[in-house]
Amino acid sequence: FKQKTAYEIMPSLVGSEMCIRDRVNGYLITGGLTPPNRHYTYPKSLEDEIECRFGRYPHLPVGGINVTNDERRYIEIFYKNMEKRVEITKYLMREKPWDLFVVMFEGADPIQHEFWRYIDEQHPRYKAIRDEFVRDAIPNFYRKMDEFLGELLNELDEHTTLFVISDHGFGRLNKYININNFLIDMDMLKLRRNIKTRMKRFIYNQNIDLKTLYNLSKRLGLSSIRSKFRGNKAENTLNKLFLSTEDIDWKRTKAFSIGSGGHIYINLQDREPDGVVNSKDYDSIIYEIVDGLRNIIDPETGKRVIEEVYTKKEICDGGFSDLAPDISFIPKEGYATLHREQFISSSLFIESPNSGYHRRDGIFMAYGSAITRNEIKSANIYDIAPTILYLFNIPVPEDMDGRVLREMFD
């Protein structure tokens, strides 16, 4: 991080699902990206204390959990993880000194990814099933979370303020969009011309790709292979076999998409390691790509698939804005972008194995004696940090994004 976070400014903290920092006055537990067999708390003694009383903290398995063969077991794992996390949370709330306490329950995210098609009758893969435990997995999971929230409320006194926050919402997902394929078609992204890349592209164009591998493993009942192909070693293996970002010819490439979905970068001179785009051509390339994005059409529906497109100049400012993507976009309902190193499929669109995906609008709820308003409007997730500092009468740093949600307290 380039600047101090709200957590580092707080006088004392207990938090889960965070990066380990050495400038925090308190206790931290790492989140879902924690590598196996690694220490996951700060200080280290907290890990020993937790495991002595509760066993290992319930992180999700690296690479996720295979849902295909046993949907009930998949749901039960998240229930057990949540129950154990609640017990650990209550223990830490009682036993550790804290001014700010943060805990994350991530189970609603994978549950909605997998089971959205059972509650959305408009989904192309909607399926009515008799097993109520599986069919009602999403609403029942929220009911269970609500029960646990009641337990945590019982741990709070009348002077404590509670925030309930999600980092995103959820909605229907039917297809992924391969943005690097779109850039190849626009002649913005070029692949290497060596023999290895040409061979990989040949088999790619014959539809022998990662999508084919995953579909075959599913038909053979080997779906767990998908969850195993995660992490650096697995990614390196896949990159050797299939087209990936390693096959991009950077000296001929004008634009590329990498990282979390919906981002495009211009291969700009004096910024990127092998930048080729002159600054005088930047705006014209941006305009061409933005226009192309707005006109991507799904051939099955005949409709455009991109909801909103933004350039960096429209949404980013500050001393580190140069690190931001040059173009950001939001797909329409039912679509999302892939964010893998591999090109996955030679098609622009592929059917998603999941049926639910993130949406921009999440939830924010506040409870406590300090809260005097029943509703607030136009709140953003980056408003939470300055609002927390405001509650503690701590000055908000000038370089911190967001605003204090003062209307809650008026």
Short mmCIF file of C-alpha atoms in Angstrom, two decimals:
data_model
loop_
_atom_site.label_atom_id
_atom_site.label_comp_id
_atom_site.label_asym_id
_atom_site.label_seq_id
_atom_site.Cartn_x
_atom_site.Cartn_y
_atom_site.Cartn_z
CA PHE A 1 0.00 0.00 0.00
CA LYS A 2 1.22 3.50 -0.84
CA GLN A 3 -0.62 5.25 1.99
CA LYS A 4 -1.76 4.37 5.50
CA THR A 5 -5.02 2.47 5.74
CA ALA A 6 -7.74 3.22 8.27
CA TYR A 7 -6.64 0.05 10.11
CA GLU A 8 -3.15 1.43 10.66
CA ILE A 9 -4.55 4.69 12.00
CA MET A 10 -6.88 3.03 14.54
CA PRO A 11 -5.65 2.86 18.17
CA SER A 12 -6.50 -0.87 18.50
CA LEU A 13 -7.90 -3.42 16.08
CA VAL A 14 -9.03 -7.03 15.75
CA GLY A 15 -9.68 -8.06 12.14
CA SER A 16 -10.06 -11.13 9.94
CA GLU A 17 -9.64 -11.56 6.17
CA MET A 18 -6.81 -9.01 6.02
CA CYS A 19 -3.23 -8.77 4.81
CA ILE A 20 -0.65 -9.17 7.55
CA ARG A 21 0.89 -5.79 8.38
CA ASP A 22 3.58 -4.96 10.93
CA ARG A 23 2.30 -1.48 11.71
CA VAL A 24 -1.00 -2.44 13.33
CA ASN A 25 -1.77 -2.11 17.01
CA GLY A 26 -3.87 -5.22 17.43
CA TYR A 27 -4.58 -8.64 15.96
CA LEU A 28 -5.02 -9.77 12.34
CA ILE A 29 -6.12 -13.00 10.64
CA THR A 30 -5.46 -13.48 6.93
CA GLY A 31 -8.17 -14.23 4.39
CA GLY A 32 -9.12 -16.61 1.60
CA LEU A 33 -5.86 -16.24 -0.36
CA THR A 34 -3.79 -17.61 2.52
CA PRO A 35 -1.31 -20.21 1.17
CA PRO A 36 -1.54 -23.66 2.81
CA ASN A 37 0.88 -24.46 5.63
CA ARG A 38 1.71 -20.80 6.24
CA HIS A 39 1.25 -18.68 9.36
CA TYR A 40 -1.96 -16.70 9.13
CA THR A 41 -2.13 -14.37 12.14
CA TYR A 42 -0.44 -11.31 13.53
CA PRO A 43 1.02 -11.78 16.04
CA LYS A 44 1.99 -15.43 15.50
CA SER A 45 0.89 -16.27 19.05
CA LEU A 46 -2.74 -15.62 18.05
CA GLU A 47 -2.59 -18.57 15.63
CA ASP A 48 -1.48 -20.87 18.45
CA GLU A 49 -4.19 -19.49 20.74
CA ILE A 50 -6.93 -20.08 18.15
CA GLU A 51 -5.80 -23.57 17.24
CA CYS A 52 -5.49 -24.60 20.88
CA ARG A 53 -9.16 -23.76 21.49
CA PHE A 54 -10.88 -24.19 18.10
CA GLY A 55 -8.51 -25.92 15.68
CA ARG A 56 -7.26 -24.21 12.54
CA TYR A 57 -9.10 -21.05 11.48
CA PRO A 58 -11.66 -21.98 8.76
CA HIS A 59 -10.14 -20.61 5.56
CA LEU A 60 -11.52 -21.79 2.24
CA PRO A 61 -9.40 -24.43 0.49
CA VAL A 62 -6.94 -22.93 -2.03
CA GLY A 63 -8.51 -23.23 -5.49
CA GLY A 64 -12.02 -23.47 -4.07
CA ILE A 65 -14.23 -26.52 -3.52
CA ASN A 66 -15.55 -28.86 -6.19
CA VAL A 67 -19.33 -28.46 -6.20
CA THR A 68 -20.28 -30.68 -9.15
CA ASN A 69 -20.29 -34.08 -7.47
CA ASP A 70 -21.96 -33.18 -4.17
CA GLU A 71 -23.91 -29.92 -3.91
CA ARG A 72 -25.19 -30.68 -0.40
CA ARG A 73 -21.67 -31.23 0.96
CA TYR A 74 -20.56 -28.01 -0.71
CA ILE A 75 -23.25 -26.03 1.16
CA GLU A 76 -22.58 -27.84 4.45
CA ILE A 77 -18.88 -26.87 4.31
CA PHE A 78 -19.80 -23.19 4.28
CA TYR A 79 -22.28 -23.62 7.13
CA LYS A 80 -19.61 -25.31 9.25
CA ASN A 81 -17.04 -22.65 8.35
CA MET A 82 -19.45 -19.91 9.33
CA GLU A 83 -20.38 -21.55 12.63
CA LYS A 84 -16.74 -21.99 13.59
CA ARG A 85 -15.88 -18.44 12.54
CA VAL A 86 -18.71 -17.07 14.70
CA GLU A 87 -17.40 -18.93 17.76
CA ILE A 88 -13.87 -17.61 17.16
CA THR A 89 -15.26 -14.11 16.60
CA LYS A 90 -17.19 -14.13 19.88
CA TYR A 91 -14.10 -15.36 21.72
CA LEU A 92 -11.91 -12.59 20.29
CA MET A 93 -14.55 -9.94 20.98
CA ARG A 94 -14.60 -10.97 24.63
CA GLU A 95 -10.92 -11.67 25.22
CA LYS A 96 -9.01 -9.06 23.17
CA PRO A 97 -8.89 -5.27 23.57
CA TRP A 98 -10.30 -3.49 20.54
CA ASP A 99 -11.72 -0.21 19.30
CA LEU A 100 -12.45 -1.52 15.80
CA PHE A 101 -13.45 -5.14 15.19
CA VAL A 102 -13.75 -6.47 11.62
CA VAL A 103 -14.94 -9.94 10.61
CA MET A 104 -15.78 -11.28 7.16
CA PHE A 105 -18.13 -14.11 6.24
CA GLU A 106 -17.43 -14.98 2.61
CA GLY A 107 -19.77 -17.96 2.20
CA ALA A 108 -22.57 -15.99 0.52
CA ASP A 109 -20.24 -15.27 -2.41
CA PRO A 110 -19.45 -18.85 -3.59
CA ILE A 111 -22.98 -20.01 -2.71
CA GLN A 112 -24.46 -17.40 -5.07
CA HIS A 113 -21.88 -18.10 -7.77
CA GLU A 114 -22.93 -21.74 -7.84
CA PHE A 115 -26.68 -21.75 -7.09
CA TRP A 116 -28.11 -18.58 -8.64
CA ARG A 117 -29.79 -20.62 -11.38
CA TYR A 118 -32.01 -22.28 -8.79
CA ILE A 119 -33.66 -18.99 -7.73
CA ASP A 120 -33.66 -17.00 -10.99
CA GLU A 121 -36.42 -18.17 -13.32
CA GLN A 122 -35.12 -15.83 -16.05
CA HIS A 123 -31.74 -17.56 -16.13
CA PRO A 124 -31.18 -19.57 -19.34
CA ARG A 125 -30.10 -22.52 -17.19
CA TYR A 126 -32.83 -22.17 -14.56
CA LYS A 127 -33.59 -25.54 -13.03
CA ALA A 128 -36.45 -26.45 -10.73
CA ILE A 129 -35.32 -29.15 -8.29
CA ARG A 130 -37.04 -30.94 -5.43
CA ASP A 131 -34.14 -30.92 -2.98
CA GLU A 132 -35.07 -27.90 -0.85
CA PHE A 133 -31.69 -27.84 0.89
CA VAL A 134 -29.96 -27.21 -2.45
CA ARG A 135 -32.75 -25.25 -4.16
CA ASP A 136 -33.04 -22.74 -1.31
CA ALA A 137 -29.32 -22.58 -0.55
CA ILE A 138 -29.07 -18.82 -1.15
CA PRO A 139 -32.04 -17.56 0.93
CA ASN A 140 -31.32 -20.10 3.66
CA PHE A 141 -27.69 -19.02 3.85
CA TYR A 142 -28.77 -15.41 4.38
CA ARG A 143 -31.20 -16.53 7.09
CA LYS A 144 -28.35 -18.35 8.82
CA MET A 145 -26.15 -15.28 8.54
CA ASP A 146 -28.95 -13.23 10.07
CA GLU A 147 -29.07 -15.62 13.04
CA PHE A 148 -25.33 -15.25 13.55
CA LEU A 149 -25.63 -11.48 13.27
CA GLY A 150 -28.11 -11.62 16.15
CA GLU A 151 -25.56 -13.57 18.21
CA LEU A 152 -22.88 -10.96 17.52
CA LEU A 153 -25.26 -8.13 18.41
CA ASN A 154 -25.68 -9.71 21.83
CA GLU A 155 -21.94 -9.23 22.37
CA LEU A 156 -22.13 -5.44 21.84
CA ASP A 157 -22.90 -2.72 24.37
CA GLU A 158 -25.08 0.34 23.76
CA HIS A 159 -22.09 2.51 22.84
CA THR A 160 -20.88 0.31 19.97
CA THR A 161 -21.80 1.05 16.34
CA LEU A 162 -22.24 -1.86 13.95
CA PHE A 163 -21.72 -1.69 10.17
CA VAL A 164 -22.86 -4.52 7.87
CA ILE A 165 -21.16 -4.16 4.49
CA SER A 166 -20.83 -6.13 1.26
CA ASP A 167 -18.12 -5.32 -1.26
CA HIS A 168 -20.49 -6.06 -4.15
CA GLY A 169 -23.94 -7.36 -5.02
CA PHE A 170 -24.94 -10.39 -7.07
CA GLY A 171 -26.88 -11.24 -10.19
CA ARG A 172 -27.32 -13.57 -13.13
CA LEU A 173 -24.35 -14.87 -15.14
CA ASN A 174 -24.65 -16.79 -18.39
CA LYS A 175 -21.54 -16.00 -20.46
CA TYR A 176 -17.98 -14.82 -20.12
CA ILE A 177 -16.47 -12.36 -22.60
CA ASN A 178 -12.88 -12.99 -23.71
CA ILE A 179 -11.65 -9.41 -23.98
CA ASN A 180 -8.17 -10.31 -25.25
CA ASN A 181 -9.86 -12.13 -28.16
CA PHE A 182 -11.74 -8.89 -28.84
CA LEU A 183 -8.44 -7.00 -28.86
CA ILE A 184 -6.89 -9.58 -31.21
CA ASP A 185 -9.81 -9.10 -33.60
CA MET A 186 -9.28 -5.32 -33.41
CA ASP A 187 -5.60 -5.79 -34.31
CA MET A 188 -4.66 -4.22 -30.97
CA LEU A 189 -3.08 -7.34 -29.45
CA LYS A 190 -0.46 -9.39 -31.30
CA LEU A 191 0.91 -12.83 -30.54
CA ARG A 192 4.52 -13.94 -30.90
CA ARG A 193 5.55 -15.42 -34.24
CA ASN A 194 7.83 -18.15 -32.90
CA ILE A 195 7.12 -21.84 -33.52
CA LYS A 196 5.92 -22.56 -29.98
CA THR A 197 3.28 -19.81 -29.98
CA ARG A 198 2.19 -20.66 -33.53
CA MET A 199 1.60 -24.27 -32.51
CA LYS A 200 -0.35 -23.19 -29.44
CA ARG A 201 -2.44 -20.83 -31.57
CA PHE A 202 -3.10 -23.56 -34.14
CA ILE A 203 -4.55 -25.95 -31.55
CA TYR A 204 -6.35 -22.98 -29.96
CA ASN A 205 -8.09 -22.25 -33.27
CA GLN A 206 -9.09 -25.93 -33.46
CA ASN A 207 -10.98 -25.43 -30.17
CA ILE A 208 -8.45 -27.51 -28.26
CA ASP A 209 -8.24 -25.14 -25.33
CA LEU A 210 -8.86 -24.82 -21.59
CA LYS A 211 -12.61 -24.65 -22.09
CA THR A 212 -12.46 -28.02 -23.91
CA LEU A 213 -10.30 -29.47 -21.12
CA TYR A 214 -12.73 -28.33 -18.43
CA ASN A 215 -15.78 -29.59 -20.32
CA LEU A 216 -14.14 -32.96 -20.92
CA SER A 217 -13.18 -33.32 -17.26
CA LYS A 218 -16.79 -32.56 -16.32
CA ARG A 219 -18.19 -35.25 -18.65
CA LEU A 220 -15.68 -37.77 -17.29
CA GLY A 221 -16.59 -36.95 -13.70
CA LEU A 222 -13.19 -35.37 -13.05
CA SER A 223 -14.38 -31.84 -12.29
CA SER A 224 -11.99 -31.56 -9.36
CA ILE A 225 -9.23 -31.03 -11.92
CA ARG A 226 -10.46 -27.44 -12.26
CA SER A 227 -9.86 -26.63 -8.61
CA LYS A 228 -6.40 -28.24 -8.74
CA PHE A 229 -5.22 -26.03 -11.59
CA ARG A 230 -4.71 -22.97 -9.41
CA GLY A 231 -1.61 -21.35 -7.95
CA ASN A 232 1.74 -20.44 -9.51
CA LYS A 233 2.93 -23.96 -10.38
CA ALA A 234 -0.36 -24.89 -12.02
CA GLU A 235 -0.52 -21.58 -13.89
CA ASN A 236 3.01 -22.12 -15.22
CA THR A 237 2.02 -25.58 -16.48
CA LEU A 238 -1.09 -24.24 -18.22
CA ASN A 239 0.92 -21.41 -19.77
CA LYS A 240 3.27 -23.94 -21.36
CA LEU A 241 0.37 -25.86 -22.90
CA PHE A 242 -2.10 -23.15 -23.87
CA LEU A 243 -2.08 -19.60 -25.21
CA SER A 244 -1.55 -17.09 -22.42
CA THR A 245 -0.20 -13.63 -21.72
CA GLU A 246 3.28 -15.17 -22.06
CA ASP A 247 2.59 -15.48 -25.80
CA ILE A 248 1.85 -11.80 -26.32
CA ASP A 249 4.26 -9.98 -28.63
CA TRP A 250 4.62 -6.79 -26.60
CA LYS A 251 6.67 -4.99 -29.25
CA ARG A 252 3.68 -5.13 -31.62
CA THR A 253 0.83 -4.93 -29.10
CA LYS A 254 -1.09 -1.68 -28.57
CA ALA A 255 -3.53 -2.80 -25.85
CA PHE A 256 -4.14 -5.75 -23.53
CA SER A 257 -6.46 -6.89 -20.74
CA ILE A 258 -5.06 -8.41 -17.56
CA GLY A 259 -6.03 -8.68 -13.90
CA SER A 260 -9.53 -8.57 -12.47
CA GLY A 261 -12.15 -8.34 -15.22
CA GLY A 262 -13.25 -5.23 -17.05
CA HIS A 263 -9.86 -3.51 -17.46
CA ILE A 264 -7.84 -2.64 -20.55
CA TYR A 265 -4.35 -1.12 -20.58
CA ILE A 266 -2.64 0.73 -23.41
CA ASN A 267 0.92 -0.48 -24.07
CA LEU A 268 2.24 3.06 -23.65
CA GLN A 269 5.84 4.09 -24.23
CA ASP A 270 7.78 5.21 -21.13
CA ARG A 271 5.21 3.51 -18.86
CA GLU A 272 5.00 -0.17 -19.82
CA PRO A 273 8.20 -2.28 -19.95
CA ASP A 274 7.87 -2.83 -23.73
CA GLY A 275 5.57 0.08 -24.52
CA VAL A 276 5.07 0.87 -28.20
CA VAL A 277 2.22 3.40 -28.26
CA ASN A 278 3.33 7.00 -28.61
CA SER A 279 1.54 9.44 -26.31
CA LYS A 280 0.24 11.39 -29.33
CA ASP A 281 -1.65 8.25 -30.45
CA TYR A 282 -3.05 7.48 -27.00
CA ASP A 283 -6.41 9.28 -27.34
CA SER A 284 -7.17 7.88 -30.79
CA ILE A 285 -6.50 4.30 -29.64
CA ILE A 286 -8.64 4.83 -26.55
CA TYR A 287 -11.49 6.15 -28.72
CA GLU A 288 -11.25 3.19 -31.11
CA ILE A 289 -11.35 0.61 -28.31
CA VAL A 290 -14.17 2.37 -26.43
CA ASP A 291 -16.24 2.48 -29.62
CA GLY A 292 -15.51 -1.19 -30.23
CA LEU A 293 -16.54 -2.18 -26.71
CA ARG A 294 -19.84 -0.36 -27.02
CA ASN A 295 -20.59 -2.31 -30.17
CA ILE A 296 -19.77 -5.85 -29.01
CA ILE A 297 -22.86 -7.91 -29.86
CA ASP A 298 -23.78 -11.40 -28.68
CA PRO A 299 -24.64 -13.27 -31.90
CA GLU A 300 -27.18 -15.44 -30.06
CA THR A 301 -29.25 -12.46 -28.91
CA GLY A 302 -28.28 -9.74 -31.37
CA LYS A 303 -27.88 -7.35 -28.43
CA ARG A 304 -24.97 -5.31 -27.12
CA VAL A 305 -23.30 -6.75 -24.02
CA ILE A 306 -21.44 -3.78 -22.47
CA GLU A 307 -23.42 -1.53 -20.12
CA GLU A 308 -20.91 1.22 -19.32
CA VAL A 309 -17.43 2.22 -20.50
CA TYR A 310 -15.10 4.69 -18.75
CA THR A 311 -11.69 6.07 -19.61
CA LYS A 312 -9.12 6.65 -16.89
CA LYS A 313 -9.46 10.39 -17.33
CA GLU A 314 -13.17 10.17 -16.49
CA ILE A 315 -12.94 8.26 -13.21
CA CYS A 316 -9.38 8.41 -11.82
CA ASP A 317 -7.31 11.15 -10.27
CA GLY A 318 -4.60 11.48 -7.64
CA GLY A 319 -0.90 10.81 -7.47
CA PHE A 320 -1.16 7.10 -8.35
CA SER A 321 -3.78 7.25 -11.11
CA ASP A 322 -1.12 6.27 -13.64
CA LEU A 323 -1.32 2.73 -12.20
CA ALA A 324 -5.03 2.48 -13.02
CA PRO A 325 -6.40 0.80 -16.18
CA ASP A 326 -6.77 3.08 -19.18
CA ILE A 327 -10.27 1.76 -19.87
CA SER A 328 -12.75 0.22 -17.43
CA PHE A 329 -16.12 -1.21 -18.40
CA ILE A 330 -19.13 -2.94 -16.88
CA PRO A 331 -20.91 -5.75 -18.80
CA LYS A 332 -24.69 -6.02 -18.91
CA GLU A 333 -26.67 -8.41 -16.72
CA GLY A 334 -25.77 -11.98 -17.59
CA TYR A 335 -22.20 -11.27 -18.71
CA ALA A 336 -18.80 -10.99 -17.06
CA THR A 337 -15.19 -10.84 -18.19
CA LEU A 338 -12.58 -13.54 -17.73
CA HIS A 339 -9.47 -12.64 -15.74
CA ARG A 340 -7.12 -15.53 -16.34
CA GLU A 341 -3.60 -15.54 -17.76
CA GLN A 342 -4.72 -18.10 -20.34
CA PHE A 343 -6.96 -17.19 -23.28
CA ILE A 344 -9.30 -20.06 -22.29
CA SER A 345 -11.19 -20.25 -25.61
CA SER A 346 -10.91 -19.04 -29.19
CA SER A 347 -14.52 -17.81 -28.97
CA LEU A 348 -15.40 -14.28 -27.92
CA PHE A 349 -18.18 -15.69 -25.71
CA ILE A 350 -18.19 -18.88 -23.64
CA GLU A 351 -20.88 -20.28 -21.38
CA SER A 352 -19.97 -19.76 -17.74
CA PRO A 353 -19.74 -22.81 -15.47
CA ASN A 354 -21.18 -20.62 -12.70
CA SER A 355 -24.65 -19.07 -12.82
CA GLY A 356 -24.17 -16.01 -10.58
CA TYR A 357 -21.67 -13.16 -10.60
CA HIS A 358 -20.78 -9.90 -8.88
CA ARG A 359 -22.82 -6.72 -9.38
CA ARG A 360 -21.67 -3.22 -8.55
CA ASP A 361 -24.35 -2.32 -5.99
CA GLY A 362 -23.90 -4.02 -2.61
CA ILE A 363 -25.40 -3.31 0.80
CA PHE A 364 -24.56 -1.02 3.69
CA MET A 365 -26.40 -1.09 7.03
CA ALA A 366 -25.59 0.75 10.24
CA TYR A 367 -26.91 0.18 13.77
CA GLY A 368 -26.26 1.81 17.12
CA SER A 369 -27.06 4.78 19.32
CA ALA A 370 -24.95 7.08 17.12
CA ILE A 371 -27.12 6.38 14.06
CA THR A 372 -30.06 8.80 13.80
CA ARG A 373 -31.15 8.47 10.16
CA ASN A 374 -33.06 5.54 8.64
CA GLU A 375 -31.73 5.94 5.11
CA ILE A 376 -28.75 7.34 3.26
CA LYS A 377 -28.26 7.77 -0.46
CA SER A 378 -25.27 7.83 -2.80
CA ALA A 379 -22.90 6.00 -0.45
CA ASN A 380 -19.80 4.32 -1.91
CA ILE A 381 -17.65 1.57 -0.46
CA TYR A 382 -14.67 3.93 -0.17
CA ASP A 383 -16.75 6.14 2.15
CA ILE A 384 -16.53 3.52 4.91
CA ALA A 385 -12.93 4.22 5.97
CA PRO A 386 -13.32 7.99 6.53
CA THR A 387 -16.68 7.37 8.24
CA ILE A 388 -15.04 4.95 10.70
CA LEU A 389 -12.34 7.53 11.51
CA TYR A 390 -15.05 10.17 12.01
CA LEU A 391 -16.80 7.94 14.56
CA PHE A 392 -13.57 7.86 16.59
CA ASN A 393 -12.92 11.61 16.24
CA ILE A 394 -9.75 10.83 14.29
CA PRO A 395 -8.86 13.35 11.56
CA VAL A 396 -9.38 11.98 8.06
CA PRO A 397 -6.13 12.18 6.03
CA GLU A 398 -6.36 14.56 3.08
CA ASP A 399 -5.19 11.85 0.68
CA MET A 400 -7.89 9.34 1.73
CA ASP A 401 -10.59 8.67 -0.85
CA GLY A 402 -14.27 8.91 0.02
CA ARG A 403 -16.34 11.15 2.28
CA VAL A 404 -17.73 10.94 5.79
CA LEU A 405 -21.36 9.79 5.71
CA ARG A 406 -22.37 12.56 8.11
CA GLU A 407 -26.06 12.33 7.18
CA MET A 408 -26.27 9.11 9.25
CA PHE A 409 -25.49 11.03 12.40
CA ASP A 410 -27.47 14.25 11.87
#
